[in-house]
Short mmCIF file of C-alpha atoms in Angstrom, two decimals:
data_model
loop_
_atom_site.label_atom_id
_atom_site.label_comp_id
_atom_site.label_asym_id
_atom_site.label_seq_id
_atom_site.Cartn_x
_atom_site.Cartn_y
_atom_site.Cartn_z
CA MET A 212 -100.47 141.81 69.76
CA ILE A 213 -98.19 141.92 66.73
CA THR A 214 -100.34 141.37 63.65
CA THR A 215 -98.24 142.69 60.74
CA LYS A 216 -94.63 142.48 59.57
CA LYS A 217 -94.40 146.25 59.99
CA GLU A 218 -95.41 145.97 63.67
CA LEU A 219 -92.96 143.08 64.14
CA ASN A 220 -90.12 145.20 62.77
CA ARG A 221 -91.15 148.15 64.97
CA TYR A 222 -91.17 145.98 68.11
CA LEU A 223 -87.80 144.44 67.22
CA THR A 224 -86.29 147.87 66.50
CA LEU A 225 -87.54 149.37 69.77
CA ASP A 226 -86.46 146.31 71.79
CA LYS A 227 -82.99 146.60 70.26
CA LYS A 228 -82.87 150.37 70.80
CA VAL A 229 -83.41 150.20 74.60
CA TYR A 230 -80.24 148.09 74.86
CA GLY A 231 -78.27 150.51 72.68
CA ILE A 232 -77.55 147.76 70.16
CA THR A 233 -76.33 148.99 66.79
CA LYS A 234 -75.22 145.78 65.08
CA LYS A 235 -77.58 143.94 62.72
CA ARG A 236 -77.56 140.47 64.28
CA PRO A 237 -76.84 138.92 67.65
CA SER A 238 -73.48 137.25 68.20
CA PHE A 239 -73.28 133.49 67.78
CA TYR A 240 -72.45 133.19 71.48
CA GLY A 241 -73.92 135.73 73.86
CA ASP A 242 -76.51 138.47 73.36
CA TRP A 243 -78.99 136.25 75.25
CA HIS A 244 -81.34 139.12 76.13
CA TRP A 245 -81.60 140.12 72.50
CA LYS A 246 -82.05 136.54 71.26
CA PHE A 247 -84.84 136.04 73.80
CA LEU A 248 -86.66 139.17 72.60
CA ILE A 249 -86.27 138.19 68.94
CA ALA A 250 -87.82 134.78 69.65
CA LEU A 251 -90.58 136.31 71.80
CA ARG A 252 -91.58 138.87 69.15
CA HIS A 253 -91.50 136.36 66.27
CA GLU A 254 -93.64 133.93 68.25
CA GLU A 255 -96.12 136.76 68.94
CA TYR A 256 -96.26 137.59 65.24
CA HIS A 257 -96.80 134.00 64.06
CA PHE A 258 -99.36 133.39 66.84
CA ALA A 259 -101.54 136.15 65.31
CA GLN A 260 -101.38 134.64 61.80
CA SER A 261 -103.20 131.70 60.29
CA GLY A 262 -102.09 128.95 57.97
CA CYS A 263 -99.76 125.98 58.01
CA TYR A 264 -96.58 128.00 57.52
CA HIS A 265 -97.36 130.23 60.51
CA ARG A 266 -98.23 127.25 62.72
CA ILE A 267 -94.84 125.70 61.95
CA MET A 268 -93.01 128.98 62.48
CA LYS A 269 -94.88 129.63 65.73
CA ARG A 270 -93.69 126.26 67.04
CA PHE A 271 -90.12 126.99 65.93
CA TRP A 272 -90.06 130.41 67.62
CA ALA A 273 -91.88 129.03 70.70
CA MET A 274 -89.10 126.46 71.06
CA LEU A 275 -86.43 129.19 70.90
CA HIS A 276 -88.43 131.47 73.21
CA THR A 277 -88.67 128.64 75.77
CA HIS A 278 -84.98 127.74 75.35
CA TYR A 279 -83.74 131.28 75.99
CA GLY A 280 -86.34 131.81 78.73
CA VAL A 281 -85.10 128.75 80.64
CA LYS A 282 -81.48 129.78 80.05
CA MET A 283 -82.16 133.26 81.47
CA GLY A 284 -84.63 132.20 84.18
CA TRP A 285 -87.55 134.11 82.67
CA ASP A 286 -91.14 132.97 82.32
CA ILE A 287 -92.49 135.71 80.08
CA PRO A 288 -95.43 134.67 77.91
CA ILE A 289 -96.24 136.14 74.53
CA ASN A 290 -98.45 139.22 74.13
CA THR A 291 -97.89 140.60 77.63
CA PHE A 292 -95.29 143.36 77.06
CA GLY A 293 -95.40 146.29 74.66
CA PRO A 294 -92.41 147.31 72.52
CA GLY A 295 -89.14 148.46 74.05
CA LEU A 296 -88.95 145.81 76.77
CA LYS A 297 -85.71 146.02 78.74
CA ILE A 298 -84.78 143.12 81.00
CA ASN A 299 -81.72 144.06 83.01
CA HIS A 300 -80.40 140.80 84.46
CA PHE A 301 -80.37 137.05 84.34
CA GLY A 302 -82.57 135.64 87.09
CA LEU A 303 -86.08 134.70 87.92
CA ILE A 304 -88.86 136.77 86.33
CA VAL A 305 -92.39 135.34 86.28
CA VAL A 306 -95.27 137.05 84.46
CA ASN A 307 -98.87 135.85 84.24
CA ALA A 308 -100.02 135.36 80.65
CA ASN A 309 -103.07 137.59 81.21
CA ALA A 310 -101.13 140.58 82.58
CA ARG A 311 -100.72 143.57 80.27
CA ILE A 312 -97.63 145.75 80.45
CA GLY A 313 -97.14 148.81 78.25
CA ALA A 314 -94.26 150.03 76.11
CA PHE A 315 -90.73 150.62 77.39
CA CYS A 316 -91.00 148.60 80.58
CA ASP A 317 -87.67 148.34 82.41
CA ILE A 318 -87.74 145.20 84.56
CA HIS A 319 -85.18 143.70 86.93
CA GLN A 320 -84.58 140.19 88.29
CA GLY A 321 -86.74 138.58 90.94
CA VAL A 322 -89.96 140.22 89.70
CA ASN A 323 -93.30 138.44 89.84
CA ILE A 324 -96.35 139.89 88.07
CA GLY A 325 -99.23 137.60 88.83
CA GLN A 326 -102.81 136.70 89.49
CA HIS A 327 -104.51 137.11 92.83
CA GLY A 328 -108.04 135.80 92.92
CA LEU A 329 -110.12 133.14 91.27
CA HIS A 330 -110.55 134.70 87.84
CA GLN A 331 -107.86 134.72 85.19
CA ASN A 332 -108.35 138.47 84.66
CA ASP A 333 -107.40 139.23 88.29
CA VAL A 334 -104.01 140.42 87.05
CA PRO A 335 -102.21 143.77 86.83
CA ILE A 336 -102.41 146.26 84.00
CA ILE A 337 -99.23 148.32 83.90
CA GLY A 338 -98.75 151.50 81.85
CA ASP A 339 -95.90 152.69 79.62
CA ASN A 340 -92.38 153.63 80.77
CA VAL A 341 -92.63 151.83 84.11
CA TRP A 342 -89.44 150.91 85.98
CA ILE A 343 -89.82 147.75 88.08
CA GLY A 344 -87.09 147.26 90.68
CA PRO A 345 -85.48 143.96 91.69
CA GLY A 346 -87.66 141.61 93.69
CA ALA A 347 -90.93 143.52 93.21
CA LYS A 348 -94.13 141.51 93.51
CA ILE A 349 -97.13 142.93 91.64
CA PHE A 350 -100.38 140.99 91.81
CA GLY A 351 -104.14 141.23 91.68
CA LYS A 352 -106.60 143.14 89.54
CA ILE A 353 -104.75 146.44 89.85
CA THR A 354 -103.58 149.28 87.64
CA ILE A 355 -100.17 150.93 87.68
CA PRO A 356 -100.12 154.15 85.61
CA SER A 357 -97.44 155.22 83.14
CA ARG A 358 -94.03 156.61 84.09
CA CYS A 359 -94.02 155.11 87.58
CA ALA A 360 -91.13 153.55 89.43
CA ILE A 361 -91.73 150.51 91.63
CA GLY A 362 -89.12 150.14 94.35
CA ALA A 363 -87.03 147.07 94.98
CA ASN A 364 -88.73 144.30 96.97
CA SER A 365 -92.06 146.15 96.96
CA VAL A 366 -95.33 144.27 97.24
CA VAL A 367 -97.91 146.03 95.08
CA ASN A 368 -101.45 144.75 95.64
CA LYS A 369 -103.53 147.88 95.12
CA SER A 370 -104.06 150.28 92.22
CA PHE A 371 -102.49 153.70 91.90
CA GLU A 372 -103.95 156.46 89.76
CA GLU A 373 -101.32 159.19 89.74
CA GLU A 374 -98.73 158.99 86.95
CA ASN A 375 -95.03 159.73 87.38
CA ILE A 376 -94.69 158.66 91.02
CA THR A 377 -92.51 156.23 92.93
CA ILE A 378 -94.19 153.49 94.92
CA ALA A 379 -92.43 151.19 97.34
CA GLY A 380 -92.82 149.20 100.51
CA ILE A 381 -94.78 146.26 101.87
CA PRO A 382 -97.57 146.94 101.07
CA ALA A 383 -96.60 149.53 98.47
CA LYS A 384 -97.51 153.17 98.89
CA LYS A 385 -96.54 156.41 97.18
CA ILE A 386 -93.18 157.60 98.49
CA SER A 387 -92.20 160.25 95.93
CA ASP A 388 -93.54 162.53 93.22
CA LYS A 389 -90.63 161.51 91.02
CA GLY A 390 -91.43 158.54 88.79
CA ASN A 391 -89.24 156.54 86.44
CA PRO A 392 -85.74 158.03 86.83
CA TYR A 393 -84.69 156.94 83.34
CA ILE A 394 -87.15 158.99 81.28
CA LYS A 395 -87.61 162.69 80.85
CA SER A 396 -91.10 163.80 81.87
#
């Protein structure tokens, strides 16, 4: 949860950095990924604050967050992803509001991270630096450790404990000792 302006700026800087963006502001037309992340992070910040001003600003940023989410096909609620979120494509992405995903998640289109069970906390907890391939389905009260790669179209419904591995298949299982290919271990 983003509770201070300093944290907000850190999240925005890291989100921008994963895309390799060097300019100060998004273009008037385009830069939809970046605009979505700006709205998401500002809504998270104002959600954590109290007072009339923050309630108004939360509604403003929520409206933009929803607008860009619908435009991109993403249903990503606030306070689910850590800093450095990279979303690679337009297309359907659905994330349960109770899921928790760490820093520097690299997520592709067609991903569903959801609840499986009767309780709202029956959702995944995903570590830092996790690469989630296109079409992956991750659900249930499970844990995915840091620096893992989840293969395309995988169905992950059980926990894994070993970091820096690749999991794939239906149902998912460990297929390699090499994890996220985009980070240096």
